[in-house]
Amino acid sequence: MAVETKDKKGSGVRTGSEKVKKALPAMLKGGVIMDVINAEQAKIAEAAGAVAVMALERVPADIRAEGGVSRMSDPELVSKIIESVSIPVMAKARIGHFVEAQILQSLGVDCIDESEVLTPADEEYHIDKSKFDIPFVCGARNLGEALRRIGEGAAMIRTKGEAGTGDVVEAVRHARKILGEIRSLSIMPREELMTYAKQIGAPFELVLKVAEEGKLPVVNFAAGGIATPADAALMMQIGVEGVFVGSGIFKSGNPEKRALAIVKATTFYQDPEVLAEVSRNLGEPMVGRTAASLAATETLATRGW
Amino acid sequence: MASTIGVLSLQGDVAEHCRSIEALGRRAVQIRYARQLDGVDGLIIPGGESTTIAKLTADNPDAIFDRIREFIDAGKPVYGTCMGSIFLAKEIEGSQQGRLAAMDIKVRRNAFGPQRFSFETTLNIPVLGDEPLNAIFIRGPVILSAGEGVDVMARVDANIGRLGKTTGSLPDESTLYDSYIVMARQNNLLVSSFHPELTDDHRVHNYFVQMVECIEPAKVSAGSEKEEGSKTASRLVNSMALASV
């Protein structure tokens, strides 16, 4: 909730305003946000040039392997990671679990991921993100889902992809879907927009805004299954503004080298020579699992609506 | 002839700066390689993460770090917002991270605390006219001290980001400072801790474009007018004290 105070001389100071919340993700553009499970990994990520880290107890690949209910991380772990780096720290709350989000905000995290990677706490309602002082990032598979989350106050969107697989196919599918729908919207006659908004289940005002501007009103990243520099560059060329890498770095043979390679690939995504150079001798990538081999009960992207 | 302004495009809010420059009728070019600097009259270093930019310039395929230093040494104007001001600074408090070390300022990264203490406020910046400027600070740095040749253009109260908050403790050192410098100029270098590119008020970019096109916007330069410069600075301090204390 935006807080406005008047100082002694009457000059307004606003924290948590929509502008201030949307500005943080704007500063992360062109960058890589890396999943880390302790302070040591956070420092490696920072040294490799990550623009932010995502603090969590288990990376998605381990959540898949170990099963069980997956929740917000221990505040002690989150605080230790915050203390260990100078870059922004994000953390995940379960879908609909606004109390986990309140706790994370009070810990001083810079952005909350309302994430399908954790076990949803509410199958009907997502968090009212407009109530918070810090920005939220939410996953989406299509434009309707992205605009519903933005309508609830999300300040950043990412593809859901299929986390913890090392298979980029779902992130590609979701990015192409979202960007393709934006393109078709931008040439749609105005009289068709209300029906379109109804069809995709999105707030009409946001549909109008996207039709006018030809882009989402918030920053749009890729996430879910990105494991190599080429994967990161592929997502950037498709048209996202930055990438999240979850299990792909610290589940690989040489995390330091791979982390830096993915950072460079995200900046020089249009330069095959640089991509070839940074992709050399990276060691073993994470052991992947094809998204198509997952049973319906194992997919994470279908969590949330 | 209208000038061409480069925006360093390794990471950060590049598109927003390009939009501001284009709104002023000038050409904006995204710069990823050293050779591209030959074609531009001025350079903007955008908001982003300073540790990321340090890595990407030091470890760059064609040594863009050295080329930016040459660009500055040749007297070409450079404007750094937020991360850009850190990257231009001679000294970064408590950090040895890579930097251009071109401007005689000491900066503190992330001076206001985590994102929930990020804020927007209005600043009075005399060289931009009477109308206050809406300034957005995002985990912003501040200038703790500036050398003699640096003109202070704006300050904020040191505790400004926490004025609306009842929780959260201040770092002890902050109490040593009544106010922080948040905008400054040293000859061809301009820095701001805040992000004018996120608003539709393009006066800061216009000031920079005038620096590039050698139209002096106002008498704020140092040199032989040092005395006058410091008077200007103290006047600014006073007006800021009114605006934000």
XYZ file of C-alpha atoms in Angstrom:
550
model
C 0.000 0.000 0.000
C 1.502 3.318 -1.022
C 2.459 5.451 1.928
C 2.558 9.197 1.566
C 3.960 11.374 4.286
C 4.475 15.065 4.541
C 7.793 16.115 5.919
C 8.106 19.260 8.026
C 8.026 21.561 5.037
C 5.215 19.771 3.273
C 7.158 18.032 0.517
C 5.584 14.650 -0.295
C 7.556 11.435 0.016
C 5.885 8.311 -1.360
C 7.114 4.784 -0.763
C 5.425 1.719 -2.235
C 3.683 3.683 -5.009
C 2.898 1.917 -8.272
C 5.680 3.859 -10.014
C 8.218 2.929 -7.358
C 7.183 -0.737 -7.466
C 7.316 -0.979 -11.263
C 10.686 0.764 -11.390
C 12.665 -1.971 -9.622
C 12.030 -4.624 -12.309
C 12.850 -2.006 -14.965
C 16.374 -1.790 -13.509
C 16.777 -5.583 -13.846
C 16.178 -5.601 -17.606
C 18.774 -7.330 -19.723
C 19.896 -9.255 -16.659
C 19.858 -12.716 -15.119
C 18.140 -13.555 -11.817
C 19.572 -16.702 -10.243
C 18.124 -19.191 -7.753
C 20.395 -19.655 -4.712
C 19.978 -21.765 -1.596
C 22.647 -20.242 0.666
C 24.917 -17.217 1.136
C 27.830 -18.913 -0.612
C 25.818 -19.476 -3.792
C 24.450 -15.930 -3.565
C 28.013 -14.554 -3.560
C 28.942 -16.702 -6.560
C 25.871 -15.406 -8.404
C 26.710 -11.790 -7.561
C 30.345 -12.213 -8.611
C 29.206 -13.687 -11.931
C 27.103 -10.594 -12.659
C 23.577 -11.654 -11.632
C 21.231 -8.641 -11.334
C 19.364 -10.294 -8.445
C 19.125 -13.592 -6.600
C 16.096 -15.668 -5.668
C 16.537 -17.011 -2.135
C 15.029 -20.451 -1.593
C 15.596 -23.632 0.413
C 15.411 -26.026 -2.494
C 15.797 -25.357 -6.203
C 12.893 -26.594 -8.342
C 14.781 -29.720 -9.477
C 15.067 -30.834 -5.824
C 11.475 -29.880 -5.066
C 10.500 -32.227 -7.900
C 12.786 -35.010 -6.705
C 11.864 -34.794 -3.034
C 8.164 -34.063 -3.339
C 6.063 -33.046 -0.333
C 4.629 -29.626 0.460
C 6.922 -26.815 -0.611
C 6.653 -23.559 1.349
C 8.270 -20.156 1.848
C 11.922 -20.443 2.887
C 13.099 -20.158 6.497
C 13.398 -16.405 7.316
C 16.846 -17.093 8.798
C 18.044 -18.332 5.401
C 16.484 -15.386 3.583
C 18.078 -12.899 6.017
C 21.510 -14.508 5.664
C 21.299 -14.234 1.897
C 20.174 -10.589 2.139
C 23.196 -9.840 4.352
C 25.618 -11.611 2.041
C 25.035 -9.632 -1.184
C 24.537 -6.047 -2.371
C 22.228 -6.916 -5.282
C 18.422 -7.216 -4.879
C 17.116 -10.350 -3.189
C 13.828 -11.968 -4.163
C 12.000 -14.790 -2.390
C 9.026 -16.995 -3.178
C 5.634 -17.082 -1.486
C 3.009 -19.727 -2.237
C 0.190 -18.729 -4.593
C -2.484 -17.043 -2.474
C -0.405 -17.150 0.738
C -0.474 -13.462 1.598
C 0.898 -14.051 5.099
C 4.086 -15.569 3.685
C 4.292 -12.443 1.522
C 3.841 -10.191 4.577
C 6.679 -12.027 6.325
C 8.979 -11.751 3.302
C 8.284 -8.028 2.981
C 9.109 -7.478 6.651
C 12.409 -9.346 6.193
C 13.471 -6.735 3.651
C 13.346 -8.770 0.441
C 13.199 -6.486 -2.596
C 10.640 -8.428 -4.629
C 8.304 -11.374 -4.005
C 7.707 -14.175 -6.497
C 4.167 -15.532 -6.042
C 5.282 -18.845 -7.417
C 3.746 -22.007 -8.796
C 7.009 -23.768 -7.902
C 5.789 -23.839 -4.295
C 2.640 -25.734 -3.348
C -0.339 -23.401 -3.835
C -2.027 -22.261 -0.613
C -5.199 -21.122 -2.377
C -6.617 -22.709 -5.505
C -9.062 -19.894 -6.184
C -7.480 -16.561 -5.244
C -4.068 -15.090 -5.833
C -2.526 -12.530 -3.463
C -3.830 -8.940 -3.625
C -0.442 -7.578 -4.548
C -1.565 -3.940 -4.628
C -1.578 -3.960 -0.817
C 2.166 -4.430 -0.559
C 4.996 -1.880 -0.606
C 7.331 -4.056 -2.660
C 6.894 -5.383 -6.189
C 5.675 -8.887 -7.046
C 6.637 -11.038 -9.992
C 4.122 -13.657 -11.152
C 4.221 -16.455 -13.698
C 1.972 -16.552 -16.757
C 1.333 -18.905 -19.682
C -0.680 -16.503 -21.816
C -1.736 -12.864 -22.061
C -4.960 -13.317 -20.101
C -3.101 -14.814 -17.144
C -0.429 -12.082 -17.313
C -3.056 -9.315 -17.299
C -5.000 -10.906 -14.423
C -1.823 -10.874 -12.332
C -1.049 -7.284 -13.354
C -4.639 -6.391 -12.450
C -3.966 -7.794 -8.976
C -0.882 -5.578 -8.705
C 2.012 -7.619 -10.118
C 4.860 -5.301 -11.172
C 6.675 -7.905 -13.254
C 5.670 -10.956 -15.297
C 7.686 -14.047 -16.145
C 6.816 -17.091 -18.193
C 6.010 -20.109 -16.053
C 7.909 -22.522 -18.244
C 8.319 -25.860 -16.519
C 10.663 -25.255 -13.590
C 13.248 -27.823 -12.538
C 13.311 -29.702 -15.847
C 16.149 -28.042 -17.747
C 13.798 -28.250 -20.736
C 13.189 -24.815 -22.266
C 10.218 -25.876 -24.415
C 7.501 -24.638 -22.048
C 9.158 -21.246 -21.513
C 9.331 -20.880 -25.307
C 5.668 -21.873 -25.618
C 4.563 -19.341 -22.970
C 6.717 -16.488 -24.288
C 5.538 -17.050 -27.867
C 1.947 -17.233 -26.688
C 2.116 -14.003 -24.648
C 4.062 -12.038 -27.261
C 1.941 -13.417 -30.110
C -1.266 -12.410 -28.368
C 0.156 -8.921 -27.804
C 0.981 -8.655 -31.525
C -2.498 -9.734 -32.596
C -4.049 -7.354 -30.073
C -2.096 -4.403 -31.425
C -3.763 -4.709 -34.858
C -7.245 -5.590 -33.580
C -10.068 -3.114 -34.355
C -11.244 -1.363 -31.222
C -14.768 -2.797 -31.377
C -13.320 -6.292 -30.941
C -11.363 -5.497 -27.785
C -14.156 -5.943 -25.236
C -15.037 -9.384 -26.581
C -11.342 -10.275 -26.644
C -10.993 -9.147 -23.011
C -13.933 -11.372 -22.117
C -12.483 -14.333 -23.997
C -9.070 -14.182 -22.328
C -10.515 -13.223 -18.938
C -8.485 -10.038 -18.621
C -9.367 -6.569 -17.278
C -10.618 -4.424 -20.194
C -8.523 -1.389 -19.224
C -5.348 -3.460 -19.380
C -6.356 -4.968 -22.737
C -6.818 -1.401 -24.050
C -3.426 -0.376 -22.712
C -1.651 -3.334 -24.311
C -3.456 -2.696 -27.615
C -2.277 0.927 -27.586
C 1.296 0.355 -26.454
C 2.024 -2.982 -28.116
C 3.668 -4.316 -24.961
C 2.866 -5.392 -21.428
C 2.633 -2.478 -18.978
C 5.274 -4.217 -16.802
C 8.632 -5.884 -17.394
C 8.439 -9.356 -18.956
C 11.079 -12.032 -18.207
C 11.471 -15.708 -19.136
C 11.657 -18.473 -16.539
C 11.292 -22.230 -16.258
C 13.751 -24.682 -17.807
C 16.528 -22.316 -18.943
C 19.798 -24.241 -18.559
C 22.339 -22.973 -21.108
C 23.631 -19.649 -22.517
C 21.915 -20.538 -25.792
C 18.600 -21.042 -23.954
C 18.917 -17.568 -22.417
C 19.748 -15.973 -25.780
C 16.861 -17.842 -27.426
C 14.402 -16.359 -24.945
C 15.880 -12.872 -25.426
C 15.651 -13.152 -29.225
C 12.044 -14.297 -28.930
C 11.431 -11.009 -27.154
C 11.595 -11.203 -23.358
C 13.496 -8.548 -21.371
C 15.606 -10.776 -19.110
C 15.795 -14.301 -17.678
C 15.453 -16.258 -14.458
C 17.675 -19.317 -14.101
C 16.602 -21.736 -11.409
C 18.177 -25.156 -11.133
C 20.229 -24.633 -14.313
C 23.264 -23.031 -12.648
C 23.885 -24.688 -9.302
C 22.781 -28.125 -10.533
C 25.446 -27.990 -13.237
C 29.077 -29.127 -13.197
C 30.703 -25.675 -13.028
C 28.290 -23.104 -11.545
C 30.719 -20.117 -11.584
C 31.536 -20.506 -15.243
C 27.990 -21.289 -16.337
C 26.575 -18.344 -14.365
C 28.924 -15.873 -16.066
C 28.289 -17.484 -19.458
C 24.524 -17.046 -19.086
C 24.986 -13.411 -17.959
C 27.061 -12.657 -21.058
C 24.674 -14.558 -23.314
C 21.762 -12.469 -22.018
C 23.588 -9.220 -22.873
C 25.072 -10.330 -26.212
C 22.062 -12.406 -27.181
C 22.229 -11.245 -30.792
C 25.905 -12.094 -31.254
C 26.507 -15.770 -32.208
C 30.287 -15.352 -31.918
C 30.050 -14.318 -28.286
C 27.487 -17.072 -27.655
C 29.822 -19.672 -29.163
C 32.719 -18.417 -27.055
C 30.860 -18.415 -23.734
C 29.304 -21.833 -24.419
C 32.710 -23.573 -24.664
C 33.776 -26.061 -21.972
C 31.028 -25.282 -19.495
C 31.111 -28.796 -18.068
C 28.035 -30.894 -17.437
C 24.688 -29.094 -17.704
C 22.007 -29.989 -15.164
C 20.576 -33.442 -15.732
C 17.383 -32.621 -17.525
C 14.033 -34.197 -17.793
C 11.786 -33.528 -20.748
C 8.696 -31.522 -19.905
C 6.675 -33.876 -22.123
C 7.577 -36.837 -19.889
C 5.917 -35.285 -16.845
C 2.629 -36.759 -15.678
C -0.215 -34.267 -15.389
C 0.186 -34.273 -11.602
C 3.869 -33.351 -11.924
C 3.484 -30.172 -13.972
C 3.967 -26.938 -12.053
C 2.827 -24.515 -14.772
C -0.803 -25.581 -14.363
C -0.846 -24.259 -10.788
C -2.634 -20.898 -10.554
C -5.058 -19.686 -13.236
C 22.762 19.490 -36.238
C 20.864 17.422 -33.707
C 23.166 15.306 -31.618
C 23.280 11.519 -31.270
C 23.265 10.159 -27.736
C 24.484 6.649 -26.958
C 22.919 4.618 -24.159
C 25.159 1.910 -22.696
C 23.072 -1.211 -23.310
C 24.785 -3.985 -21.411
C 22.054 -4.133 -18.752
C 19.465 -1.826 -17.203
C 16.636 0.543 -18.137
C 17.968 1.359 -21.590
C 14.643 1.747 -23.423
C 13.467 4.407 -20.967
C 16.533 6.590 -21.610
C 16.156 6.158 -25.377
C 12.526 7.269 -25.072
C 13.532 10.431 -23.152
C 16.224 11.320 -25.694
C 13.879 10.707 -28.638
C 11.179 12.812 -26.972
C 13.671 15.693 -27.166
C 14.065 15.177 -30.903
C 17.552 13.671 -30.663
C 18.738 10.292 -31.923
C 19.370 7.547 -29.343
C 21.688 4.622 -30.102
C 22.133 1.492 -27.997
C 25.811 0.838 -27.287
C 27.086 -2.694 -26.674
C 30.469 -2.521 -28.407
C 33.410 -0.133 -28.075
C 33.419 0.723 -31.787
C 29.869 2.081 -31.566
C 31.102 4.943 -29.353
C 32.788 6.549 -32.375
C 29.426 7.599 -33.736
C 27.952 9.319 -30.684
C 28.302 12.790 -29.165
C 27.357 11.892 -25.596
C 26.796 8.753 -23.529
C 24.201 7.794 -20.933
C 24.947 5.041 -18.420
C 21.494 3.842 -17.322
C 20.062 2.443 -14.112
C 20.834 -1.203 -13.399
C 23.132 -3.247 -11.193
C 26.626 -1.790 -10.778
C 28.241 -5.169 -10.044
C 26.757 -6.558 -13.266
C 27.990 -3.656 -15.358
C 31.446 -3.872 -13.758
C 31.614 -7.522 -14.807
C 30.277 -6.958 -18.327
C 32.615 -4.056 -19.082
C 35.747 -5.647 -17.593
C 35.039 -8.956 -19.305
C 33.859 -7.398 -22.552
C 34.606 -8.869 -26.004
C 36.075 -5.587 -27.273
C 37.345 -3.671 -24.234
C 34.494 -1.180 -23.966
C 35.710 -0.163 -20.499
C 38.894 1.452 -21.887
C 36.981 3.066 -24.731
C 34.547 4.754 -22.323
C 37.532 6.101 -20.362
C 38.961 7.564 -23.584
C 35.560 9.034 -24.423
C 35.498 10.805 -21.046
C 39.140 11.940 -21.302
C 38.340 13.454 -24.700
C 35.830 15.703 -22.924
C 32.714 14.034 -24.320
C 29.705 14.371 -21.976
C 28.540 11.351 -19.974
C 25.424 11.172 -17.797
C 25.041 8.381 -15.233
C 21.754 7.611 -13.487
C 21.773 5.526 -10.306
C 24.051 2.638 -11.315
C 25.703 5.016 -13.795
C 26.701 7.366 -10.970
C 28.319 4.462 -9.098
C 30.174 3.370 -12.203
C 31.552 6.896 -12.780
C 32.637 7.442 -9.158
C 36.257 7.542 -7.964
C 35.337 5.892 -4.675
C 32.611 3.420 -3.676
C 32.155 3.055 0.071
C 33.290 -0.377 1.277
C 33.765 -1.805 -2.200
C 36.570 -2.455 -4.648
C 34.208 -3.343 -7.509
C 35.130 -2.201 -10.989
C 34.385 1.422 -11.887
C 35.481 4.146 -14.306
C 36.805 6.302 -11.410
C 36.308 9.413 -13.532
C 34.337 11.688 -11.223
C 35.686 13.030 -7.946
C 32.873 11.706 -5.757
C 32.511 9.076 -3.058
C 29.264 7.127 -3.324
C 27.362 4.811 -1.042
C 25.432 2.103 -2.820
C 21.836 1.407 -1.864
C 21.890 4.182 0.735
C 18.200 4.122 1.653
C 17.870 0.394 2.355
C 15.816 -2.338 0.706
C 13.129 -1.754 -1.934
C 10.368 -0.975 0.559
C 12.291 2.212 1.406
C 12.587 3.214 -2.244
C 10.547 6.364 -2.861
C 9.494 9.198 -5.088
C 9.609 12.811 -4.013
C 9.877 16.281 -5.500
C 13.220 18.030 -5.764
C 13.975 21.677 -6.352
C 16.806 21.861 -8.860
C 17.478 25.539 -9.629
C 19.235 24.966 -12.974
C 16.102 23.231 -14.251
C 13.799 26.125 -13.398
C 11.247 26.812 -10.687
C 9.022 23.789 -11.268
C 10.015 20.978 -8.831
C 11.072 17.671 -10.389
C 9.412 14.359 -9.524
C 12.386 12.151 -8.628
C 12.172 8.353 -8.297
C 14.830 6.639 -6.169
C 15.117 2.834 -6.536
C 17.538 1.269 -4.047
C 19.391 4.424 -4.928
C 23.001 5.384 -4.239
C 24.011 8.755 -2.801
C 27.101 10.908 -2.993
C 28.705 11.115 0.453
C 31.376 13.614 -0.523
C 32.453 15.493 -3.608
C 35.746 17.086 -4.632
C 36.278 20.797 -5.318
C 35.529 20.671 -8.993
C 32.127 19.084 -8.451
C 28.967 21.191 -8.495
C 26.217 19.962 -6.224
C 22.864 20.272 -7.949
C 20.432 18.565 -5.529
C 20.290 17.007 -2.084
C 17.763 15.013 -0.055
C 17.332 14.454 3.667
C 19.355 11.419 4.744
C 16.365 9.662 6.264
C 13.902 10.498 3.528
C 13.134 6.934 2.452
C 12.089 5.981 5.938
C 9.915 8.949 6.760
C 6.706 7.015 6.326
C 7.924 3.919 8.130
C 7.585 2.795 11.692
C 9.674 -0.367 11.337
C 13.203 -1.025 10.180
C 16.386 0.256 11.742
C 18.759 2.766 10.229
C 22.352 1.890 9.530
C 24.333 3.728 12.232
C 26.495 5.684 9.797
C 23.459 7.374 8.275
C 23.045 9.491 11.351
C 26.357 11.153 10.494
C 24.775 12.779 7.465
C 21.993 15.378 7.525
C 21.618 15.287 3.806
C 22.934 13.437 0.804
C 23.980 14.784 -2.578
C 21.782 13.192 -5.231
C 22.692 15.153 -8.366
C 26.032 16.656 -9.352
C 28.172 17.756 -12.261
C 31.905 17.835 -12.838
C 32.753 19.418 -16.190
C 31.600 16.890 -18.812
C 30.184 14.421 -16.262
C 26.654 14.532 -14.884
C 25.188 12.102 -12.335
C 21.861 11.629 -10.574
C 20.881 9.074 -7.937
C 17.315 9.148 -9.225
C 15.663 8.184 -12.506
C 14.285 11.053 -14.624
C 13.938 8.544 -17.498
C 10.988 6.941 -15.693
C 8.888 10.101 -15.950
C 7.590 12.293 -18.756
C 9.496 15.306 -17.431
C 12.548 15.451 -19.700
C 14.287 18.480 -18.208
C 17.289 16.546 -16.872
C 17.828 14.890 -20.244
C 17.407 18.273 -21.894
C 20.114 19.676 -19.596
C 22.381 16.816 -20.643
C 21.606 17.310 -24.338
C 22.577 20.966 -23.906
C 25.868 19.866 -22.329
C 26.432 17.679 -25.400
C 25.542 20.466 -27.780
C 27.690 22.971 -25.839
C 24.872 25.279 -24.898
C 25.645 26.046 -21.290
C 22.307 25.736 -19.496
C 23.372 27.855 -16.516
C 26.434 29.096 -14.711
C 27.226 26.165 -12.520
C 30.682 25.254 -13.749
C 33.664 25.422 -11.416
C 37.224 26.433 -12.336
C 38.011 30.102 -11.721
C 34.494 30.661 -10.471
C 35.032 28.254 -7.634
C 33.852 30.734 -5.089
C 30.693 31.396 -6.984
C 30.279 27.650 -7.432
C 30.367 27.014 -3.724
C 27.875 29.811 -3.183
C 25.612 28.120 -5.661
C 26.117 24.886 -3.779
C 25.253 26.391 -0.427
C 22.204 28.063 -1.927
C 21.171 24.658 -3.204
C 21.670 23.193 0.237
C 19.405 25.843 1.662
C 16.688 25.323 -0.885
C 16.906 21.577 -0.390
C 16.728 22.018 3.340
C 13.438 23.764 2.771
C 12.229 21.121 0.404
C 13.061 17.942 2.201
C 14.169 18.252 5.807
